[in-house]
Coordinates of C-alpha atoms (C1' of nucleotides) in Angstrom, one line a residue:
Chain H
M151 CA 0.0 0.0 0.0
P152 CA 2.3 2.8 -1.1
S153 CA -0.2 5.6 -1.2
M154 CA -3.0 6.5 1.2
N155 CA -5.7 8.9 1.7
P156 CA -4.7 12.1 3.5
S157 CA -6.3 11.9 6.9
D158 CA -6.7 15.7 7.2
D159 CA -10.2 15.8 5.9
L160 CA -11.5 12.8 7.8
D161 CA -14.6 14.4 9.0
A162 CA -15.0 16.9 6.2
I163 CA -17.4 15.1 3.9
T164 CA -20.2 12.7 4.9
A165 CA -21.5 9.9 2.8
E166 CA -24.8 11.6 2.4
E167 CA -23.2 14.4 0.4
I168 CA -22.2 11.9 -2.2
T169 CA -25.1 9.5 -2.4
G170 CA -28.1 11.5 -1.4
T171 CA -30.7 10.8 1.2
A172 CA -31.3 7.1 0.6
V173 CA -27.9 6.1 1.8
P174 CA -27.8 4.0 4.9
K175 CA -25.8 4.9 8.0
D176 CA -22.1 4.6 7.3
G177 CA -20.3 1.6 8.7
I178 CA -17.5 3.7 10.0
E179 CA -18.9 5.5 12.9
A180 CA -15.3 5.1 13.8
M181 CA -14.4 8.1 11.7
T182 CA -16.4 10.6 13.7
H183 CA -15.2 9.3 17.1
K184 CA -12.8 11.2 19.3
R185 CA -10.8 8.1 20.1
P186 CA -8.2 7.1 17.5
N187 CA -9.3 4.1 15.5
A188 CA -7.7 1.5 13.3
F189 CA -8.6 3.0 10.0
T190 CA -7.5 6.5 10.7
E191 CA -4.3 5.3 12.3
L192 CA -3.4 3.0 9.5
M193 CA -3.7 5.9 7.1
A194 CA -1.9 8.4 9.2
P195 CA 1.8 7.5 8.8
K196 CA 2.0 8.1 5.0
K197 CA 0.8 11.3 3.4
S198 CA 1.9 10.9 -0.2
K199 CA -0.8 11.4 -2.8
P200 CA -1.4 8.5 -5.1
S201 CA 1.3 8.6 -7.9
S202 CA -1.3 8.3 -10.7
P203 CA -4.6 6.7 -11.0
P204 CA -4.5 3.9 -13.6
T205 CA -7.2 5.4 -15.8
P206 CA -7.6 9.0 -14.9
K207 CA -10.9 9.6 -16.6
P208 CA -12.4 13.0 -15.8
S209 CA -14.4 12.5 -12.6
S210 CA -18.2 12.6 -13.1
S211 CA -19.6 16.1 -12.4
T212 CA -23.1 15.5 -11.2
S213 CA -23.9 13.5 -8.0
Y214 CA -26.7 11.5 -9.5
T215 CA -24.2 10.0 -12.0
K216 CA -22.2 8.8 -9.1
V217 CA -25.4 7.3 -7.6
F218 CA -26.0 5.4 -10.8
K219 CA -22.5 4.2 -11.1
E220 CA -22.6 3.0 -7.5
R221 CA -25.7 1.1 -8.3
S222 CA -24.4 -0.6 -11.4
G223 CA -21.1 -1.5 -10.0
L224 CA -18.0 -0.7 -8.3
G225 CA -16.2 0.9 -11.2
A226 CA -16.3 4.4 -9.9
Y227 CA -14.3 3.5 -6.9
I228 CA -11.7 1.8 -9.0
E229 CA -11.5 4.7 -11.4
N230 CA -11.6 7.6 -9.0
P231 CA -10.9 6.5 -5.5
E232 CA -9.6 10.0 -4.7
S233 CA -13.0 11.5 -5.3
Y234 CA -14.5 9.8 -2.3
P235 CA -14.3 10.8 1.3
P236 CA -12.3 8.5 3.6
S237 CA -15.4 7.3 5.2
R238 CA -16.2 5.6 2.0
V239 CA -12.8 4.8 0.4
I240 CA -10.7 3.6 3.3
L241 CA -7.4 2.9 1.5
Y242 CA -6.2 2.9 -2.1
D243 CA -3.0 2.5 -4.1
D244 CA -2.3 1.7 -7.7
D245 CA -3.4 -1.9 -7.3
W246 CA -6.2 -1.9 -4.8
V247 CA -9.1 0.1 -3.4
V248 CA -10.7 -0.7 -0.1
I249 CA -14.1 0.7 0.6
N250 CA -16.7 0.5 3.3
D251 CA -19.6 -1.5 1.7
L252 CA -22.3 1.0 1.0
Y253 CA -24.8 -1.6 2.3
P254 CA -22.9 -3.4 5.0
K255 CA -24.3 -6.7 6.1
S256 CA -22.3 -6.9 9.3
S257 CA -21.4 -4.2 11.8
V258 CA -18.1 -3.9 10.0
H259 CA -18.0 -4.7 6.3
L260 CA -15.2 -3.7 3.8
L261 CA -14.7 -4.5 0.1
L262 CA -11.3 -5.1 -1.4
L263 CA -11.2 -4.2 -5.1
P264 CA -8.4 -5.0 -7.4
R265 CA -7.8 -2.2 -9.9
N266 CA -6.2 -4.4 -12.6
P267 CA -8.7 -4.6 -15.6
K268 CA -7.2 -8.0 -16.5
I269 CA -8.6 -9.2 -13.1
Y270 CA -11.6 -7.2 -12.2
D271 CA -14.0 -8.7 -14.8
L272 CA -13.1 -12.3 -14.0
H273 CA -15.4 -14.5 -12.0
P274 CA -14.0 -14.5 -8.5
L275 CA -13.8 -18.2 -8.1
R276 CA -12.0 -18.5 -11.5
A277 CA -9.5 -15.7 -10.7
L278 CA -8.7 -17.0 -7.2
T279 CA -8.4 -20.6 -8.4
D280 CA -6.5 -20.1 -11.6
D281 CA -4.2 -17.2 -10.8
P282 CA -1.8 -18.1 -7.9
E283 CA -0.2 -14.7 -8.0
F284 CA -3.5 -12.9 -7.6
L285 CA -4.5 -15.2 -4.8
A286 CA -1.3 -14.5 -3.0
A287 CA -1.8 -10.8 -3.4
V288 CA -5.3 -11.0 -2.1
R289 CA -4.1 -13.0 0.9
E290 CA -1.5 -10.3 1.6
Q291 CA -4.1 -7.5 1.5
V292 CA -6.5 -9.5 3.7
A293 CA -3.7 -10.1 6.1
K294 CA -3.3 -6.4 6.4
L295 CA -7.0 -5.6 6.6
K296 CA -8.0 -8.2 9.2
P297 CA -6.1 -6.6 12.0
L298 CA -7.5 -3.2 10.9
I299 CA -11.0 -4.6 11.3
A300 CA -10.0 -6.4 14.5
N301 CA -8.9 -3.1 16.0
E302 CA -12.2 -1.5 14.9
L303 CA -14.2 -4.2 16.6
R304 CA -12.2 -3.7 19.7
R305 CA -12.8 0.0 19.6
L306 CA -16.6 -0.6 19.1
Y307 CA -17.2 -3.5 21.4
G308 CA -14.1 -4.0 23.6
Q309 CA -15.7 -2.4 26.6
H310 CA -18.6 -4.9 26.5
S311 CA -16.3 -7.9 26.1
E312 CA -15.6 -10.3 29.0
S313 CA -12.5 -11.8 27.5
D314 CA -11.1 -8.5 26.4
K315 CA -11.1 -7.1 30.0
P316 CA -7.4 -7.7 30.6
Y317 CA -6.6 -5.6 27.5
Q318 CA -9.2 -3.0 28.3
S319 CA -8.0 -2.5 31.9
A320 CA -4.4 -2.3 30.9
L321 CA -5.2 0.1 28.1
E322 CA -7.0 2.4 30.5
D323 CA -3.9 2.4 32.8
L324 CA -1.6 3.0 29.9
M325 CA -3.6 5.9 28.5
S326 CA -3.7 7.7 31.8
S327 CA 0.1 7.5 32.1
P328 CA 2.1 10.6 31.0
N329 CA 4.0 9.1 28.1
A330 CA 1.2 7.1 26.5
P331 CA 2.1 5.8 23.1
T332 CA 0.1 7.3 20.2
T333 CA -0.2 4.4 17.8
Q334 CA -2.1 1.2 18.1
A335 CA 1.0 -0.9 17.2
E336 CA 3.0 0.7 20.0
R337 CA 0.2 0.4 22.5
D338 CA -0.4 -3.3 21.7
K339 CA 3.2 -4.2 22.3
L340 CA 2.8 -3.1 25.9
L341 CA -0.6 -4.6 26.5
P342 CA -1.9 -8.1 27.3
P343 CA -3.5 -9.9 24.3
G344 CA -7.2 -9.8 25.5
R345 CA -9.8 -11.1 23.1
D346 CA -8.5 -12.1 19.6
W347 CA -10.8 -10.0 17.5
K348 CA -9.2 -11.2 14.3
K349 CA -11.1 -14.4 14.8
E350 CA -14.3 -12.5 14.5
V351 CA -13.4 -11.4 10.9
V352 CA -14.0 -13.4 7.8
A353 CA -12.8 -12.7 4.2
G354 CA -14.1 -14.3 1.0
V355 CA -16.1 -14.0 -2.2
H356 CA -19.6 -14.8 -3.3
A357 CA -19.9 -17.8 -5.7
H358 CA -22.1 -15.7 -8.0
P359 CA -21.8 -12.0 -7.4
S360 CA -24.4 -9.6 -8.7
M361 CA -22.2 -6.6 -8.9
S362 CA -19.8 -6.2 -11.7
H363 CA -16.1 -5.8 -10.7
L364 CA -14.5 -8.5 -8.7
H365 CA -14.7 -7.8 -5.0
I366 CA -13.6 -9.5 -1.8
H367 CA -15.7 -9.2 1.2
I368 CA -14.0 -8.6 4.6
L369 CA -16.4 -8.4 7.4
S370 CA -17.2 -9.2 11.0
K371 CA -19.2 -12.3 11.7
D372 CA -22.1 -10.8 13.4
M373 CA -24.5 -10.1 10.5
Y374 CA -26.0 -7.3 12.6
S375 CA -26.9 -4.5 10.3
A376 CA -30.0 -2.6 9.2
C377 CA -29.0 -3.4 5.6
L378 CA -29.5 -7.1 6.1
K379 CA -32.9 -7.3 4.7
H380 CA -33.6 -10.7 3.2
K381 CA -32.6 -14.3 3.1
K382 CA -30.1 -14.0 0.3
H383 CA -28.3 -11.3 2.2
Y384 CA -27.9 -13.7 5.1
N385 CA -27.2 -16.9 3.2
S386 CA -24.7 -15.3 0.8
F387 CA -22.4 -14.9 3.8
K388 CA -23.4 -17.8 6.0
T389 CA -23.6 -20.8 3.6
S390 CA -21.1 -22.3 1.1
F391 CA -22.2 -19.5 -1.2
F392 CA -19.6 -17.6 0.6
V393 CA -16.1 -19.0 -0.2
P394 CA -13.4 -18.0 2.3
I395 CA -10.1 -16.8 0.8
D396 CA -8.4 -19.6 2.8
D397 CA -10.3 -22.2 0.7
F398 CA -8.6 -21.3 -2.6
P399 CA -7.6 -22.6 -4.9
L400 CA -10.8 -24.6 -5.3
G401 CA -11.0 -28.0 -7.0
Q402 CA -12.3 -27.7 -10.5
E403 CA -15.9 -27.6 -11.5
G404 CA -17.5 -31.0 -10.9
E405 CA -15.1 -31.6 -8.0
D406 CA -16.2 -28.6 -5.9
K407 CA -20.0 -28.0 -5.7
R408 CA -19.5 -24.3 -4.9
W409 CA -19.0 -23.5 -8.5
H410 CA -22.7 -24.0 -9.2
P411 CA -24.7 -23.4 -6.0
G412 CA -27.9 -23.0 -8.2
R413 CA -27.6 -26.7 -9.1
N414 CA -27.8 -27.6 -5.4
G415 CA -30.9 -25.6 -4.4
W416 CA -29.5 -22.1 -3.9
P417 CA -31.1 -19.7 -3.1
N418 CA -33.7 -21.9 -1.3
W419 CA -31.4 -23.1 1.5
D420 CA -32.5 -22.7 5.1
M421 CA -31.2 -19.9 7.2
I422 CA -29.0 -21.3 10.0
C423 CA -27.9 -19.0 12.9
W424 CA -24.1 -18.6 12.5
R425 CA -23.6 -18.6 16.3
C426 CA -26.0 -21.2 17.8
G427 CA -26.8 -23.3 14.7
R428 CA -30.6 -22.9 15.1
N429 CA -32.4 -23.5 11.8
F430 CA -34.8 -20.6 10.9
S431 CA -36.0 -22.3 7.7
N432 CA -37.2 -19.3 5.6
K433 CA -38.3 -17.2 8.6
F434 CA -36.3 -14.1 8.0
V435 CA -38.0 -11.8 10.5
Q436 CA -37.5 -14.3 13.3
L437 CA -33.8 -14.7 12.3
K438 CA -33.4 -10.9 12.4
A439 CA -34.7 -10.7 16.0
H440 CA -32.5 -13.6 16.9
L441 CA -29.4 -12.0 15.3
E442 CA -29.9 -9.0 17.5
E443 CA -29.9 -11.3 20.6
E444 CA -26.8 -13.2 19.4
F445 CA -25.1 -9.9 18.6
E446 CA -25.4 -8.9 22.2
R447 CA -24.1 -12.2 23.5
W448 CA -21.3 -12.1 20.9
K449 CA -20.1 -8.6 22.0
R450 CA -20.1 -9.8 25.6
E451 CA -18.0 -12.9 24.9
Chain S
M35 CA -92.3 -14.6 1.1
P36 CA -95.0 -14.2 3.7
S37 CA -93.3 -11.7 6.0
M38 CA -91.1 -8.8 5.3
N39 CA -89.1 -6.2 7.1
P40 CA -90.9 -3.1 8.0
S41 CA -89.9 -0.3 5.7
D42 CA -90.4 2.4 8.3
D43 CA -86.8 2.4 9.7
L44 CA -85.2 2.2 6.3
D45 CA -82.6 4.9 7.0
A46 CA -82.6 4.4 10.8
I47 CA -79.6 2.2 11.2
T48 CA -76.4 2.1 9.2
A49 CA -74.2 -0.9 8.6
E50 CA -71.4 0.8 10.5
E51 CA -73.4 0.7 13.7
I52 CA -73.5 -3.0 13.5
T53 CA -70.1 -4.0 12.2
G54 CA -67.8 -1.2 13.2
T55 CA -65.5 0.9 11.2
A56 CA -64.0 -1.7 9.0
V57 CA -67.2 -2.3 7.1
P58 CA -67.1 -1.4 3.4
K59 CA -69.6 0.9 1.8
D60 CA -73.0 -0.8 1.6
G61 CA -74.1 -2.1 -1.7
I62 CA -77.5 -0.6 -1.4
E63 CA -77.0 3.0 -2.0
A64 CA -80.5 2.5 -3.3
M65 CA -81.8 2.7 0.2
T66 CA -80.7 6.3 0.7
H67 CA -81.9 7.6 -2.6
K68 CA -85.0 9.7 -3.0
R69 CA -86.2 7.7 -6.0
P70 CA -88.1 4.5 -5.2
N71 CA -86.1 1.4 -5.7
A72 CA -86.7 -2.2 -6.3
F73 CA -85.9 -3.4 -2.8
T74 CA -87.9 -0.9 -0.8
E75 CA -90.9 -1.3 -3.1
L76 CA -90.8 -5.0 -2.8
M77 CA -90.9 -4.8 0.9
A78 CA -93.5 -2.1 1.1
P79 CA -96.8 -3.9 0.5
K80 CA -96.7 -6.3 3.5
K81 CA -96.0 -5.1 7.0
S82 CA -96.5 -8.2 9.1
K83 CA -93.6 -9.2 11.5
P84 CA -92.1 -12.7 11.0
S85 CA -94.3 -15.3 12.7
S86 CA -91.5 -16.9 14.6
P87 CA -87.7 -17.3 13.9
P88 CA -86.8 -21.0 13.5
T89 CA -84.4 -21.1 16.5
P90 CA -85.1 -18.1 18.6
K91 CA -81.8 -18.0 20.5
P92 CA -81.3 -14.9 22.6
S93 CA -79.6 -12.4 20.3
S94 CA -76.0 -11.7 21.2
S95 CA -75.5 -8.8 23.5
T96 CA -72.1 -7.4 22.6
S97 CA -71.4 -5.9 19.2
Y98 CA -68.1 -7.7 18.8
T99 CA -70.0 -11.0 19.1
K100 CA -72.0 -10.0 16.1
V101 CA -68.8 -9.0 14.3
F102 CA -67.4 -12.4 15.0
K103 CA -70.4 -14.2 13.9
E104 CA -70.6 -12.2 10.7
R105 CA -66.9 -13.1 10.1
S106 CA -67.1 -16.7 10.9
G107 CA -70.4 -17.3 9.0
L108 CA -73.8 -16.3 8.1
G109 CA -75.6 -17.9 11.1
A110 CA -76.5 -14.6 12.8
Y111 CA -78.6 -13.5 9.8
I112 CA -80.4 -16.8 9.8
E113 CA -81.0 -16.7 13.5
N114 CA -82.0 -13.1 13.9
P115 CA -82.8 -11.5 10.6
E116 CA -85.0 -9.1 12.3
S117 CA -82.1 -7.6 14.2
Y118 CA -80.5 -6.1 11.1
P119 CA -81.4 -3.0 9.2
P120 CA -83.1 -3.4 5.8
S121 CA -79.9 -2.2 4.2
R122 CA -78.3 -5.5 5.3
V123 CA -81.2 -7.9 5.5
I124 CA -83.3 -7.2 2.4
L125 CA -86.0 -9.8 2.9
Y126 CA -86.8 -12.7 5.1
D127 CA -89.5 -15.2 5.9
D128 CA -89.6 -18.5 7.8
D129 CA -87.6 -20.3 5.1
W130 CA -85.2 -17.7 3.6
V131 CA -83.1 -14.7 4.4
V132 CA -81.8 -12.5 1.7
I133 CA -78.9 -10.2 2.6
N134 CA -76.6 -7.7 0.9
D135 CA -73.2 -9.4 0.8
L136 CA -71.1 -7.6 3.4
Y137 CA -68.2 -7.7 0.9
P138 CA -69.9 -7.4 -2.5
K139 CA -67.8 -8.5 -5.4
S140 CA -70.1 -6.8 -8.0
S141 CA -72.0 -3.5 -7.8
V142 CA -75.0 -5.5 -6.7
H143 CA -74.4 -8.7 -4.8
L144 CA -77.0 -10.5 -2.7
L145 CA -76.9 -13.8 -0.8
L146 CA -79.9 -16.1 -0.5
L147 CA -79.7 -18.1 2.7
P148 CA -82.0 -21.1 3.5
R149 CA -83.0 -21.2 7.1
N150 CA -83.6 -24.9 7.3
P151 CA -80.9 -26.6 9.5
K152 CA -81.3 -29.8 7.5
I153 CA -80.1 -27.8 4.5
Y154 CA -77.7 -25.1 5.5
D155 CA -74.8 -27.3 6.6
L156 CA -74.8 -29.3 3.4
H157 CA -72.3 -28.8 0.6
P158 CA -74.1 -26.6 -1.9
L159 CA -73.3 -28.8 -4.9
R160 CA -74.6 -31.8 -2.9
A161 CA -77.8 -30.1 -1.7
L162 CA -78.7 -28.7 -5.2
T163 CA -77.9 -32.0 -7.0
D164 CA -79.5 -34.4 -4.5
D165 CA -82.5 -32.5 -3.3
P166 CA -84.9 -31.6 -6.2
E167 CA -87.3 -30.0 -3.8
F168 CA -84.6 -27.7 -2.5
L169 CA -83.4 -27.0 -6.0
A170 CA -86.9 -26.0 -7.1
A171 CA -87.3 -23.8 -4.1
V172 CA -84.0 -22.0 -4.8
R173 CA -85.1 -21.5 -8.4
E174 CA -88.3 -20.0 -7.3
Q175 CA -86.5 -17.6 -5.0
V176 CA -83.9 -16.7 -7.7
A177 CA -86.7 -16.0 -10.1
K178 CA -88.1 -13.5 -7.6
L179 CA -84.8 -11.9 -6.9
K180 CA -83.5 -11.5 -10.4
P181 CA -86.1 -8.9 -11.4
L182 CA -85.5 -7.1 -8.1
I183 CA -81.8 -6.8 -8.9
A184 CA -82.6 -6.0 -12.5
N185 CA -84.7 -3.1 -11.3
E186 CA -81.9 -2.0 -9.1
L187 CA -79.5 -2.0 -12.0
R188 CA -81.9 0.0 -14.1
R189 CA -82.1 2.5 -11.2
L190 CA -78.4 2.7 -10.9
Y191 CA -77.3 2.7 -14.5
G192 CA -80.4 3.1 -16.7
Q193 CA -79.6 6.7 -17.5
H194 CA -76.2 5.8 -18.9
S195 CA -77.5 2.9 -21.0
E196 CA -77.9 3.2 -24.7
S197 CA -80.3 0.3 -25.1
D198 CA -82.4 1.4 -22.2
K199 CA -83.2 4.8 -23.7
P200 CA -86.7 3.9 -24.9
Y201 CA -87.6 2.8 -21.4
Q202 CA -85.9 5.8 -19.7
S203 CA -87.6 8.3 -22.0
A204 CA -91.0 6.8 -21.6
L205 CA -90.5 6.6 -17.8
E206 CA -89.7 10.3 -17.7
D207 CA -92.8 11.1 -19.6
L208 CA -94.9 8.8 -17.4
M209 CA -93.6 10.2 -14.1
S210 CA -94.4 13.8 -15.2
S211 CA -98.0 12.9 -15.9
P212 CA -100.6 13.7 -13.2
N213 CA -101.6 10.1 -12.4
A214 CA -98.3 8.4 -12.4
P215 CA -98.5 4.8 -11.1
T216 CA -96.6 4.3 -7.8
T217 CA -95.3 0.8 -8.1
Q218 CA -92.6 -0.6 -10.4
A219 CA -95.0 -3.4 -11.7
E220 CA -97.7 -0.9 -12.6
R221 CA -95.2 1.4 -14.3
D222 CA -93.5 -1.4 -16.3
K223 CA -96.8 -2.5 -17.8
L224 CA -97.1 0.9 -19.4
L225 CA -93.5 1.2 -20.6
P226 CA -91.5 -0.2 -23.5
P227 CA -89.1 -3.0 -22.5
G228 CA -85.7 -1.2 -23.0
R229 CA -82.6 -3.1 -21.8
D230 CA -83.2 -6.5 -20.4
W231 CA -81.3 -6.0 -17.1
K232 CA -82.1 -9.5 -15.9
K233 CA -79.6 -10.8 -18.4
E234 CA -76.9 -8.9 -16.4
V235 CA -77.7 -10.9 -13.3
V236 CA -76.2 -14.3 -12.4
A237 CA -77.1 -16.7 -9.6
G238 CA -75.1 -19.7 -8.4
V239 CA -72.9 -21.2 -5.7
H240 CA -69.2 -21.7 -5.1
A241 CA -67.8 -25.2 -5.6
H242 CA -66.0 -24.9 -2.3
P243 CA -67.4 -22.1 -0.1
S244 CA -65.3 -20.8 2.7
M245 CA -68.1 -19.5 4.8
S246 CA -70.2 -21.9 6.7
H247 CA -74.0 -21.9 6.0
L248 CA -75.1 -22.7 2.5
H249 CA -75.5 -19.5 0.5
I250 CA -76.5 -18.7 -3.1
H251 CA -74.9 -15.7 -4.7
I252 CA -77.1 -13.5 -6.9
L253 CA -75.1 -10.7 -8.4
S254 CA -74.6 -8.4 -11.4
K255 CA -72.0 -9.5 -13.9
D256 CA -69.7 -6.4 -13.6
M257 CA -67.3 -7.4 -10.8
Y258 CA -66.8 -3.8 -10.2
S259 CA -66.4 -3.4 -6.5
A260 CA -63.8 -2.1 -4.0
C261 CA -64.2 -5.4 -2.2
L262 CA -62.8 -7.4 -5.1
K263 CA -59.2 -7.6 -3.9
H264 CA -57.5 -10.7 -5.3
K265 CA -57.5 -13.4 -7.8
K266 CA -59.7 -15.8 -5.9
H267 CA -62.4 -13.2 -5.5
Y268 CA -62.5 -12.8 -9.3
N269 CA -62.1 -16.4 -10.3
S270 CA -64.6 -17.7 -7.8
F271 CA -67.3 -15.9 -9.9
K272 CA -65.8 -16.0 -13.4
T273 CA -64.6 -19.6 -13.7
S274 CA -66.3 -23.0 -13.4
F275 CA -65.7 -22.5 -9.7
F276 CA -69.0 -20.6 -9.9
V277 CA -71.8 -23.1 -10.6
P278 CA -75.0 -21.4 -12.0
I279 CA -78.2 -22.5 -10.5
D280 CA -79.4 -23.4 -14.0
D281 CA -76.7 -26.1 -14.2
F282 CA -78.2 -28.2 -11.5
P283 CA -78.5 -31.0 -10.9
L284 CA -74.9 -31.8 -11.6
G285 CA -73.6 -35.1 -12.9
Q286 CA -72.1 -37.1 -10.1
E287 CA -68.5 -36.8 -9.0
G288 CA -66.2 -38.2 -11.7
E289 CA -68.7 -37.1 -14.3
D290 CA -68.6 -33.4 -13.6
K291 CA -65.2 -31.9 -12.9
R292 CA -66.7 -29.0 -10.9
W293 CA -67.0 -31.2 -7.8
H294 CA -63.2 -31.0 -7.4
P295 CA -61.8 -27.9 -8.9
G296 CA -58.6 -28.3 -6.8
R297 CA -57.8 -31.4 -8.8
N298 CA -57.8 -29.3 -11.9
G299 CA -55.5 -26.6 -10.8
W300 CA -57.8 -24.2 -8.9
P301 CA -56.9 -21.7 -7.6
N302 CA -54.1 -21.2 -10.1
W303 CA -56.3 -20.6 -13.1
D304 CA -55.7 -17.5 -15.2
M305 CA -58.0 -14.5 -14.8
I306 CA -60.0 -14.0 -18.0
C307 CA -62.1 -10.8 -18.5
W308 CA -65.7 -11.7 -18.3
R309 CA -66.6 -9.2 -21.0
C310 CA -63.9 -9.2 -23.7
G311 CA -62.2 -12.5 -23.0
R312 CA -58.7 -11.0 -22.5
N313 CA -56.4 -13.2 -20.5
F314 CA -54.8 -11.4 -17.5
S315 CA -52.9 -14.5 -16.4
N316 CA -52.2 -13.7 -12.7
K317 CA -52.0 -9.9 -13.1
F318 CA -54.7 -8.9 -10.7
V319 CA -53.9 -5.2 -10.6
Q320 CA -54.1 -4.9 -14.4
L321 CA -57.4 -6.8 -14.4
K322 CA -58.7 -4.4 -11.8
A323 CA -58.0 -1.4 -14.0
H324 CA -59.5 -3.2 -17.0
L325 CA -62.6 -4.0 -15.0
E326 CA -63.2 -0.4 -14.4
E327 CA -63.0 0.3 -18.1
E328 CA -65.3 -2.6 -18.9
F329 CA -67.7 -1.4 -16.3
E330 CA -68.1 1.9 -18.0
R331 CA -68.7 0.3 -21.4
W332 CA -71.1 -2.2 -19.9
K333 CA -73.2 0.5 -18.3
R334 CA -73.4 2.3 -21.6
E335 CA -74.5 -0.8 -23.6
Chain D
dT155 C1' -26.2 -13.6 -5.7
dA156 C1' -26.2 -4.6 -6.1
dT157 C1' -31.2 -1.8 -4.3
dT158 C1' -35.8 -0.6 -4.5
dC159 C1' -40.5 -0.9 -5.8
dC160 C1' -44.5 -3.3 -6.8
dG161 C1' -47.1 -7.1 -6.7
dA162 C1' -48.2 -12.1 -6.4
dT163 C1' -48.2 -15.8 -3.1
dA164 C1' -48.8 -18.1 1.3
dG165 C1' -50.0 -18.7 6.3
dT166 C1' -52.3 -17.1 10.4
dG167 C1' -55.6 -15.6 13.4
dA168 C1' -60.2 -13.8 14.3
dC169 C1' -63.3 -15.5 19.7
Chain O
dG150 C1' -62.9 -20.5 -1.9
dT151 C1' -64.9 -15.2 4.7
dC152 C1' -61.4 -10.9 6.0
dA153 C1' -57.2 -8.6 7.3
dC154 C1' -52.4 -8.8 8.6
dT155 C1' -47.9 -10.1 8.1
dA156 C1' -44.3 -12.0 5.6
dT157 C1' -42.2 -14.4 1.9
dC158 C1' -41.3 -14.7 -2.9
dG159 C1' -40.8 -13.0 -7.6
dG160 C1' -40.0 -9.9 -11.4
dA161 C1' -38.6 -5.3 -13.4
dA162 C1' -36.4 -1.0 -13.4
dT163 C1' -32.5 1.4 -12.0
dG164 C1' -29.6 6.5 -15.8
dA165 C1' -28.6 8.9 -20.4
dG166 C1' -26.8 15.2 -18.7

DNA sequence: TATTCCGATAGTGAC
DNA sequence: GTCACTATCGGAATGAG
């Protein structure tokens, strides 16, 4: 990640200014908090502007054009990452753009977008199975982003967490000391491990994405979000329709059923609670209520 | 029909007082019109109270009980026809009750209810096929009620009707003469035939009624009503699910498919416009719009 | 499996 | 096929200055 967003204008622009009134609450409340958070900190050290966007088309003038492009795909982020506020485009360099999913399905939900045109029109299962170089590069990015999300989860939920208490207590002591370190990395060296929040993060792709432009989902496991509105939303992350990056390369078609979920009954699979295993059949409203309960328990773990 | 409702309290009670706020507009706007109408006139001549209701159970005290009875069936009308306003219970005697359907599916929609307990729990196809005496009695009642509805249609739509113009013009002349007859029957003897409104009336039963208590539908053909809200409403009158009284007695089960519409795909039959034959497949909203257009053309015939 | 809107379909409860 | 309510399921449009 050679180039990053400047962190100066962190709070300058809101998502609403870009996408209009219908935009759901942004996933990164983090950005508006006083306390430093994983995303701002990761961006802070380097200030250089991106060397040059790969295809520097003139950025669209009117906002409704952006709205349309966001609906039809993810191309606008790839083409003009610099035109978005840091609350939407978290990170970018010549090869990658990382955004907050506009319609997050978990409390933290990022998309990792490759900017290489040779890649971004491929089917994700194909690209990640056939191109070892790409797979390795994705794994490298995911390895960077998982800790970032883990820190965000700690920021959001650490104070509710039983197993994170050692960390939280020690952090409180540390921050009240005169020479408290200013970066997460420095702080964490001095602190007990506490809860391993990275275990609460998953990364993978959908077997049959609807949006054009290859995208890798990186998100917390909770599925607690106002944008989670129907069965496919849930099952696309909590069934084999979601293929973790760790599972690649896949066996070829015919060997691995995940190439063709439609042949195995998708999207009519039952909804199963990710945490307790309870089968909700097709009762989405009941699942939603249950997910809120499980979210509370999960935070408190 | 030996006994009739008194016509004195015609406008005294509204349907809303009985059934609460959720009650649709009553089908008998006729009742509140200045001009004499078929129903009021038919009731006017005889004033005697009903000799004795067949099972004079104490009438339910609370209004919600009445609401419930009306929802679960038609028993309340059979048991206590005298407790309803003439806008709801049009006619009754020891053997029959005629009501305005609480949820009319055409602009005029009556139900004929036999009061005999030996009859009213039978399946309508069974009763009308196996009991020639009952069938004959129903035919007699229908023969009385069809002209009543025909007169109501003439009252409602006669002035829009092309083919009814001879009658309408002559009626206007007649009514402006000094010694105008006061009854429909007297008037009609002196007037040209005009449109044959009886042809716009159908009578029959549903192959599988949902409401308990055997009931015969007698209604205009238009299917123009706010209460017509879904496919089954329409198809239950405009497919072979509706069995005209004239078709009885039916052939036995196995001979006549109408005994078991469910075995032949009901309720998934397409909706076909009763007037132009256009197939609306399962597009109810489009059919509704079309029915309004056809209603206007039908009135003007 | 992008969202959103509309509408068709299905199950239930009514006391 | 009683109604009314909720929810699930299913297709179509989505923007072009």
